[in-house]
PDB file of C-alpha atoms in Angstrom:
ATOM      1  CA  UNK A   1     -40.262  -0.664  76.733  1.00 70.00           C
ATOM      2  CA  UNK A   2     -42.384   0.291  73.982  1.00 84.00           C
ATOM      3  CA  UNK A   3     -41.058   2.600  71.193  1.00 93.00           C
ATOM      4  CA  UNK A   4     -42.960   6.121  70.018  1.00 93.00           C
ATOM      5  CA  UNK A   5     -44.568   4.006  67.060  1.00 94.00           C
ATOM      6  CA  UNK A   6     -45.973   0.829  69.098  1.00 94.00           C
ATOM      7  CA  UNK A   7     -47.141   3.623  71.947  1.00 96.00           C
ATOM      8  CA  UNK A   8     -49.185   5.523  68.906  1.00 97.00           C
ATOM      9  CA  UNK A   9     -50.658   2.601  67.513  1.00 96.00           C
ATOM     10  CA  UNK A  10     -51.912   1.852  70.754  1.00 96.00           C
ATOM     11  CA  UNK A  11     -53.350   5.727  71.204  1.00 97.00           C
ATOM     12  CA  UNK A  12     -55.238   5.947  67.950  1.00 97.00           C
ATOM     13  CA  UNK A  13     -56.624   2.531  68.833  1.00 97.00           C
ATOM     14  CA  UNK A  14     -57.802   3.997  72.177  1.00 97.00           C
ATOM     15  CA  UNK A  15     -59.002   7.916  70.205  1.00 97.00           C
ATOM     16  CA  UNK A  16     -61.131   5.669  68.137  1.00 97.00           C
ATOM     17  CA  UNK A  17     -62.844   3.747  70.840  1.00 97.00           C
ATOM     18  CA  UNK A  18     -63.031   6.674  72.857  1.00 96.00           C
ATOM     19  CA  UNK A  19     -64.606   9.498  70.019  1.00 97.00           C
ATOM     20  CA  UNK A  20     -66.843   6.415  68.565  1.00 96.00           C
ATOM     21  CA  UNK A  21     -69.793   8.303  67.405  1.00 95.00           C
ATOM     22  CA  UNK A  22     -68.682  11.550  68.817  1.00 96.00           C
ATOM     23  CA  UNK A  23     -69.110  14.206  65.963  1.00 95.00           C
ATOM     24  CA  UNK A  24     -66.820  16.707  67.135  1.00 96.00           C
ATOM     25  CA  UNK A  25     -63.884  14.415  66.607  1.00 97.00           C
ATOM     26  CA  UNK A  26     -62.372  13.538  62.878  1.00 97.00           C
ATOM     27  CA  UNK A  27     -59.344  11.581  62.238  1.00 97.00           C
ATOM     28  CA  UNK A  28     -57.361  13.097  59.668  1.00 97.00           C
ATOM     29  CA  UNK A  29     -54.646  10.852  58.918  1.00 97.00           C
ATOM     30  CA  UNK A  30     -52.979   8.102  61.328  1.00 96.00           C
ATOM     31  CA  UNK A  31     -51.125  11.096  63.378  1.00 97.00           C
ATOM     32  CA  UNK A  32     -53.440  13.795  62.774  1.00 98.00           C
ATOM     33  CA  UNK A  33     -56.489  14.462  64.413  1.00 98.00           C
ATOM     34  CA  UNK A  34     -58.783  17.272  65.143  1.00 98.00           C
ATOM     35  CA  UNK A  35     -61.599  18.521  67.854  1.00 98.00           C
ATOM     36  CA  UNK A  36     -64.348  20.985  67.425  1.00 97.00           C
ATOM     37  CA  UNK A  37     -65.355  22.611  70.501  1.00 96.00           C
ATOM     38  CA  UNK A  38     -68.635  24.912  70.864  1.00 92.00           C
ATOM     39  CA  UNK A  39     -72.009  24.871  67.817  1.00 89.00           C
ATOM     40  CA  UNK A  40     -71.232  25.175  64.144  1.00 85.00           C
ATOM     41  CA  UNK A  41     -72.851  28.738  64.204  1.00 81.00           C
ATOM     42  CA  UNK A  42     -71.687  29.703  67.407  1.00 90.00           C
ATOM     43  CA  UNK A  43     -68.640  32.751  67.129  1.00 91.00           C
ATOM     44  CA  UNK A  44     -66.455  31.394  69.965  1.00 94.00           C
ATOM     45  CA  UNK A  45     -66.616  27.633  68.375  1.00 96.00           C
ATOM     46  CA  UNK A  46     -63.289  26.832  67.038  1.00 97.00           C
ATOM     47  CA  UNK A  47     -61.235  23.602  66.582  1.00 97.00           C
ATOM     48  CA  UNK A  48     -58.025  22.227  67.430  1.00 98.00           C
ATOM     49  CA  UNK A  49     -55.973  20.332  65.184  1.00 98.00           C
ATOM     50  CA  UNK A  50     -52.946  17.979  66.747  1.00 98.00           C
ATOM     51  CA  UNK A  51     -50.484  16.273  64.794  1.00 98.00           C
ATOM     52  CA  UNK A  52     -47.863  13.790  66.224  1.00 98.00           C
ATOM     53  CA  UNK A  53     -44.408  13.582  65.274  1.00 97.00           C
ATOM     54  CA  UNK A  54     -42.120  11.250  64.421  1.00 95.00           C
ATOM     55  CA  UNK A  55     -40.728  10.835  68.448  1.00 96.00           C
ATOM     56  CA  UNK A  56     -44.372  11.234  70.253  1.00 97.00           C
ATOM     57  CA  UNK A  57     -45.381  10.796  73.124  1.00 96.00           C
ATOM     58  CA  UNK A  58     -41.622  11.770  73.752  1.00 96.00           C
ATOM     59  CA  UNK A  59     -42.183  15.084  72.442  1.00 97.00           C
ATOM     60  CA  UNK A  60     -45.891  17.375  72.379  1.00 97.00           C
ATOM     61  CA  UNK A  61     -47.330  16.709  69.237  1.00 98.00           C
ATOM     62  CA  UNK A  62     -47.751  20.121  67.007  1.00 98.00           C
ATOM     63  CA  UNK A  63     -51.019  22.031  67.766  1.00 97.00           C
ATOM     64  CA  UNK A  64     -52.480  24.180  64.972  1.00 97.00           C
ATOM     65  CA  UNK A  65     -55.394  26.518  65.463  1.00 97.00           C
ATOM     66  CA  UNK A  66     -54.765  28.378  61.666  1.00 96.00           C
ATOM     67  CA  UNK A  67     -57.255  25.874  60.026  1.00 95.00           C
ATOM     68  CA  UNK A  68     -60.289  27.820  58.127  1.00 95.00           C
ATOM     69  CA  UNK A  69     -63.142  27.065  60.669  1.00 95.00           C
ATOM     70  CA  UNK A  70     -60.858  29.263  62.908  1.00 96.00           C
ATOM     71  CA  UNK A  71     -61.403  32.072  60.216  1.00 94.00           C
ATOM     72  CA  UNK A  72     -63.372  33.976  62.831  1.00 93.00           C
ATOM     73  CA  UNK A  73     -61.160  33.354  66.111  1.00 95.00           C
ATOM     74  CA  UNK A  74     -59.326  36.637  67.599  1.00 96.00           C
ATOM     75  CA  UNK A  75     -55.547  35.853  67.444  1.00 96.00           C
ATOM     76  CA  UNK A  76     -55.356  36.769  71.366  1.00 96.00           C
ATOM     77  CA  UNK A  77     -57.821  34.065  71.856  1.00 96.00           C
ATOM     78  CA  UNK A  78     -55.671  31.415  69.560  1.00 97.00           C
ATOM     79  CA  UNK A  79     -52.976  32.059  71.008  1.00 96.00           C
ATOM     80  CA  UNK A  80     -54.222  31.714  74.687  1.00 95.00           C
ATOM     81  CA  UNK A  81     -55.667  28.491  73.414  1.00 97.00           C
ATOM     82  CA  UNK A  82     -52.375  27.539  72.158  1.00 96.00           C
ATOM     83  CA  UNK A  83     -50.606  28.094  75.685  1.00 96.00           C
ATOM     84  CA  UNK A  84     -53.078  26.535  77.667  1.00 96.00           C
ATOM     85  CA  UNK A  85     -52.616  23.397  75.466  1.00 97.00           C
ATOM     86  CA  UNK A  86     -48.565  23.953  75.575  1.00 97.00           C
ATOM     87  CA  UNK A  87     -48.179  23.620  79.381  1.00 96.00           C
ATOM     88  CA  UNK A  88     -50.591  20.946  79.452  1.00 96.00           C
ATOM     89  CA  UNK A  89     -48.243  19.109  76.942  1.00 97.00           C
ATOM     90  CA  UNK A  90     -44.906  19.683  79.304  1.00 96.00           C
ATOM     91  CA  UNK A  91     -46.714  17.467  82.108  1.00 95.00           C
ATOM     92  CA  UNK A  92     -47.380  14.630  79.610  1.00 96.00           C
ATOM     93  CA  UNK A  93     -43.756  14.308  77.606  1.00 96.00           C
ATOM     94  CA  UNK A  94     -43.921   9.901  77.094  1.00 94.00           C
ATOM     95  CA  UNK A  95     -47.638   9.533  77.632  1.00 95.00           C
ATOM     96  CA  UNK A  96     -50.440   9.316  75.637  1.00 95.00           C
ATOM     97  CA  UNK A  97     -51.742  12.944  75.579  1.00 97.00           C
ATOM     98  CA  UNK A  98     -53.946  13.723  72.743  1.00 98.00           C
ATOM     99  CA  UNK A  99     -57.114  12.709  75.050  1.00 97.00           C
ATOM    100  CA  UNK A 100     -56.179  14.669  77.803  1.00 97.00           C
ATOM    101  CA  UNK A 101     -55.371  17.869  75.704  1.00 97.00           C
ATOM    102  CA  UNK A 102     -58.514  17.734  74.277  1.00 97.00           C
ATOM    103  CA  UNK A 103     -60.327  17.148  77.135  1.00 95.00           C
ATOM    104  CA  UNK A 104     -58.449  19.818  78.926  1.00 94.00           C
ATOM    105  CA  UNK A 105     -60.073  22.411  76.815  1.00 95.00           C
ATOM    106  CA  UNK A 106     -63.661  21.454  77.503  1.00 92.00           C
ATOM    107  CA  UNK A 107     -62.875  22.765  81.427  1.00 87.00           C
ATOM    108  CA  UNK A 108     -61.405  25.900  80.228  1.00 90.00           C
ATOM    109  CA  UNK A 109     -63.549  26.807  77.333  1.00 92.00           C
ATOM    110  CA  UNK A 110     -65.574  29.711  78.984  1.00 91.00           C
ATOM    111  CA  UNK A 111     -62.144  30.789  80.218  1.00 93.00           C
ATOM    112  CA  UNK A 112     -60.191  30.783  76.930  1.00 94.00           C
ATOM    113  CA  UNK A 113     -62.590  32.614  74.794  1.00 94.00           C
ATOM    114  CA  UNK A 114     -64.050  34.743  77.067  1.00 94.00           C
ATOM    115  CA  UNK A 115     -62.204  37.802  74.782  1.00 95.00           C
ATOM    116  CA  UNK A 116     -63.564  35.948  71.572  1.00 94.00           C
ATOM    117  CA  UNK A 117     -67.474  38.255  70.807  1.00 93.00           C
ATOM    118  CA  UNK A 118     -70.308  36.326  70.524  1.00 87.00           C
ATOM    119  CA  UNK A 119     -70.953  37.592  67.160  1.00 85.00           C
ATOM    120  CA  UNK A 120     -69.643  39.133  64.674  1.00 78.00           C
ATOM    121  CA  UNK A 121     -68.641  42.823  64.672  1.00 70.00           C
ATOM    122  CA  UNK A 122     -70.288  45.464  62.881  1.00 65.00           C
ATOM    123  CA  UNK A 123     -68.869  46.632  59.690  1.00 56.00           C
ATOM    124  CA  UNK A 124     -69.847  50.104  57.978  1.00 46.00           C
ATOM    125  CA  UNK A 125     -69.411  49.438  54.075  1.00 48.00           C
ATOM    126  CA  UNK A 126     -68.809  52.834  52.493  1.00 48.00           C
ATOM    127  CA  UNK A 127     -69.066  53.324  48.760  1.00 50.00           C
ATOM    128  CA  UNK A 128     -66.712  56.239  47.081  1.00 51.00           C
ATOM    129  CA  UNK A 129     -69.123  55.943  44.818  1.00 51.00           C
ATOM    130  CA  UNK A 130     -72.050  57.315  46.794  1.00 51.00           C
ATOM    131  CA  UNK A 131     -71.072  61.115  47.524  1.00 49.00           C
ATOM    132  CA  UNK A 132     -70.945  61.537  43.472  1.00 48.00           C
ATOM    133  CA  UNK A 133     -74.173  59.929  43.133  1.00 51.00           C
ATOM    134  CA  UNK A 134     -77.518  62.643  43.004  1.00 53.00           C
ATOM    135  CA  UNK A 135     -81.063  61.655  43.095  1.00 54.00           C
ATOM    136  CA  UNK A 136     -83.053  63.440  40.709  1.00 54.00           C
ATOM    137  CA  UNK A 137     -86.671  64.523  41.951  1.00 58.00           C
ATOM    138  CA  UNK A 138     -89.130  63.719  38.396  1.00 58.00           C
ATOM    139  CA  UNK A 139     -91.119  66.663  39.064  1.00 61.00           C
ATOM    140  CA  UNK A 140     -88.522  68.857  39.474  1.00 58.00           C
ATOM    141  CA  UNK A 141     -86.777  67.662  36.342  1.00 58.00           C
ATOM    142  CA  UNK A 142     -89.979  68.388  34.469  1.00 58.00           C
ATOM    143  CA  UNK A 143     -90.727  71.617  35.901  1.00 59.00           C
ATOM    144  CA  UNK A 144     -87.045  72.603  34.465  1.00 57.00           C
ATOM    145  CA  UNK A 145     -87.787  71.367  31.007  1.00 58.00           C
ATOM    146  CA  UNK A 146     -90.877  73.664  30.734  1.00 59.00           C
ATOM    147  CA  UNK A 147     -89.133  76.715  32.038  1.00 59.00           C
ATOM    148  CA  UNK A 148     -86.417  76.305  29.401  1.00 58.00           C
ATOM    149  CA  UNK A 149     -87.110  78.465  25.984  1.00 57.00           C
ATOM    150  CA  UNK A 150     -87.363  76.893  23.120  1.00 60.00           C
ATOM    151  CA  UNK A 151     -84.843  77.920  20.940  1.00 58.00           C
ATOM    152  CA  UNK A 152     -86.016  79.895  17.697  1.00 61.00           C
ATOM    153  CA  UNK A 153     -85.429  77.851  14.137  1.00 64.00           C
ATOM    154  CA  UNK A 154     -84.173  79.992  11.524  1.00 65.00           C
ATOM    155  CA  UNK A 155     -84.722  78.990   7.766  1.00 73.00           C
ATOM    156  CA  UNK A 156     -81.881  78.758   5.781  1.00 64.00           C
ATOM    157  CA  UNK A 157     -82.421  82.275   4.400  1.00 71.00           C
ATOM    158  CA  UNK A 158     -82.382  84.078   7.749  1.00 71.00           C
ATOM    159  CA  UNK A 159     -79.052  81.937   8.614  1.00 66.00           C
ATOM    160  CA  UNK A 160     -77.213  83.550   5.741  1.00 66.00           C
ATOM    161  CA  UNK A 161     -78.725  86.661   6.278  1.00 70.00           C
ATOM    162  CA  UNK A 162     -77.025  86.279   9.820  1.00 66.00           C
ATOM    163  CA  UNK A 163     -74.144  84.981   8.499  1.00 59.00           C
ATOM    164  CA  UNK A 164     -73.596  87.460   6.275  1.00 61.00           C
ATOM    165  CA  UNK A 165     -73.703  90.526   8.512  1.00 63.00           C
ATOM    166  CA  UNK A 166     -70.970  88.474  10.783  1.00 58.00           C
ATOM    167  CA  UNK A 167     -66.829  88.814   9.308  1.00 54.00           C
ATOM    168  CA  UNK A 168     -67.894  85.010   9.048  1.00 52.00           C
ATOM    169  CA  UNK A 169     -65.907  84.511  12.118  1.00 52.00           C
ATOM    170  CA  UNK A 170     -69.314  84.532  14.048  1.00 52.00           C
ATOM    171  CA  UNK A 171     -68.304  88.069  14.897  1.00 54.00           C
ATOM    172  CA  UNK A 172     -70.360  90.760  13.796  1.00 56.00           C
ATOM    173  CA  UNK A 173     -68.751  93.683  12.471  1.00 55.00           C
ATOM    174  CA  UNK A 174     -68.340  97.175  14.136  1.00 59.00           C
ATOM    175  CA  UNK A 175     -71.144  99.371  13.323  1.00 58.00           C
ATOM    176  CA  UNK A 176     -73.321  96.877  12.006  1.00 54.00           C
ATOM    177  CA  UNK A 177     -76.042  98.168  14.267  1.00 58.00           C
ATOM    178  CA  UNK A 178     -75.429 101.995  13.561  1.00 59.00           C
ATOM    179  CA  UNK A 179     -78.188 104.273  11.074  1.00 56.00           C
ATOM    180  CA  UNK A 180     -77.239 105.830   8.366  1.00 57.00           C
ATOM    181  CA  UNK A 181     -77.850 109.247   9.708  1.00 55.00           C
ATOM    182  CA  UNK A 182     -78.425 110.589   6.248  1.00 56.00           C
ATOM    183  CA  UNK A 183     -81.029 108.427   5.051  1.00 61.00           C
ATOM    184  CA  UNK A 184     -82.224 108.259   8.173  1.00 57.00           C
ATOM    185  CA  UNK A 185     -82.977 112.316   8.019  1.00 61.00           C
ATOM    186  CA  UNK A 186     -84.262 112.059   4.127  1.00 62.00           C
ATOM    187  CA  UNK A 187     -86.860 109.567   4.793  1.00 62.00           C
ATOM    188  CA  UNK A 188     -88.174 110.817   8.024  1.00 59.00           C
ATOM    189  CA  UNK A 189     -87.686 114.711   6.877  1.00 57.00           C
ATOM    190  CA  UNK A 190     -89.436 113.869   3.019  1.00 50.00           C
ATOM    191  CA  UNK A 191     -92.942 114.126   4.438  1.00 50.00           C
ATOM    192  CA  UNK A 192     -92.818 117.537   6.155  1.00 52.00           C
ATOM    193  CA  UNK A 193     -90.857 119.039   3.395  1.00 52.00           C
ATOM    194  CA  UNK A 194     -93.490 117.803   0.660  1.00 51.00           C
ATOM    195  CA  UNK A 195     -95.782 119.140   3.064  1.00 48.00           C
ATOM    196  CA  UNK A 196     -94.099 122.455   3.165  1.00 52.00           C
ATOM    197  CA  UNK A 197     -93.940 122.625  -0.582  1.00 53.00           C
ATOM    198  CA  UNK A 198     -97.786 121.635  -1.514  1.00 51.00           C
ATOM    199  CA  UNK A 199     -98.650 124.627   1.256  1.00 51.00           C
ATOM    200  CA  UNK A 200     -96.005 126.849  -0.738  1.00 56.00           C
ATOM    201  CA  UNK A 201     -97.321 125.973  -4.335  1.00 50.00           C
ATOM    202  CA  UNK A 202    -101.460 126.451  -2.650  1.00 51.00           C
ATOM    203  CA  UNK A 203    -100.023 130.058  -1.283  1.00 55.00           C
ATOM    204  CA  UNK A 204     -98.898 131.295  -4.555  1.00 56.00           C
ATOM    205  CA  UNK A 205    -101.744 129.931  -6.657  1.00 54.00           C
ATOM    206  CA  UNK A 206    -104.472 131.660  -4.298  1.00 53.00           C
ATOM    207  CA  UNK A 207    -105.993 134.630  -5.807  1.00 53.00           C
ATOM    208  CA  UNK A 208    -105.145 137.841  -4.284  1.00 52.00           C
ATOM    209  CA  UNK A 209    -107.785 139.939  -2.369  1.00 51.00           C
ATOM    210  CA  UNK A 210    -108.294 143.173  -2.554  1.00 52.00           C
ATOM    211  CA  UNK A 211    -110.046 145.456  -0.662  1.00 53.00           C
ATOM    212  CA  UNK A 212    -113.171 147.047  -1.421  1.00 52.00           C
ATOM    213  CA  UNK A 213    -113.513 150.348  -3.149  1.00 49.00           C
ATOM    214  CA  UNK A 214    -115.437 152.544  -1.216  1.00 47.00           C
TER     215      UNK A 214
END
């Protein structure tokens, strides 16, 4: 009877005869292999990997479907995948099984990844940045500039002028706006009473009349 290592020589011999030219297998090391099932671009391809142990064909060999080209496969459908290969396993403990396992899949494919989409799903990218972001309209934005006023510049004279009738706090002080009552009668009164006086001073220089003697 042959042990596990004379009965895997004998299989990889076989896998290599078998896959000659056949794309979809690749030979990883000399006890791990790997099948692609389904086109490169295709979203249900994926690709099984099986690696034997030290006791195969005495025990399954370990089947890993977390390799990158899986990077798109649903875990439901790995897993199911992954089961399906499994029970096949339990009905081959002592054989030669990689073959079959493989080949097992190609009748089930439509089956097993019939949950897997056939592309892949639409994502909405959303940008915090966006809401903060406002779109200025150029004519509007000129239109604004010519309705603001331009603001008046003051010589250095008027400034202090301004300055000085502030408590140079910026604050102007009470009653800086207020008449001087006073002065404000004097010169606005001057005029009538020089008025009154010139019409005074005509009066008394007039020469009296007198009536007629008859």
């Amino acid at each position: 009877m042959s042990t596990p290592l004379e009965q895997q020589t004998e299989e990889r011999e076989a896998l290599q005869s078998i896959y000659e030219g056949d794309t979809n297998f690749k030979e990883i090391d000399s006890v791990t292999f790997q099948y692609k099932y389904g086109e490169e671009d295709n979203y249900k391809s994926f690709l099984v990997e099986l690696k034997w142990g030290e006791n195969y064909p005495d025990e399954a060999p370990t089947i890993n479907m977390n390799t990158f080209y899986n990077r798109n496969l649903l875990p439901i459908v790995k897993e199911e995948i992954q089961t399906a290969l499994s029970t096949e396993a339990t009905q081959w403990l002592g054989c030669g099984m990689t073959y079959t396992l493989f080949e097992c899949l190609k009748d089930n494919l439509e089956q097993l990844t019939a949950q897997q989409p056939d592309s892949a799903p639409a994502v909405a990218l959303v940008d915090d940045g966006v809401g903060a972001l406002k779109i200025s309209d150029p004519n509007a934005d000129a239109e604004s500039k010519k309705k603001e006023p331009k603001k008046e510049h003051l010589t250095k004279a008027q400034k202090r002028r301004q300055w000085e009738r502030t408590d140079h706090k910026g604050d102007r002080e009470r009653g800086w706006d207020w008449v001087d009552l006073v002065k404000h009668l004097s010169q606005t009164g001057g005029k009538n009473d020089d008025a009154h006086t010139a019409a005074e001073i005509a009066g008394n220089n007039a020469p009296a009349l007198h009536p007629l003697n008859n």
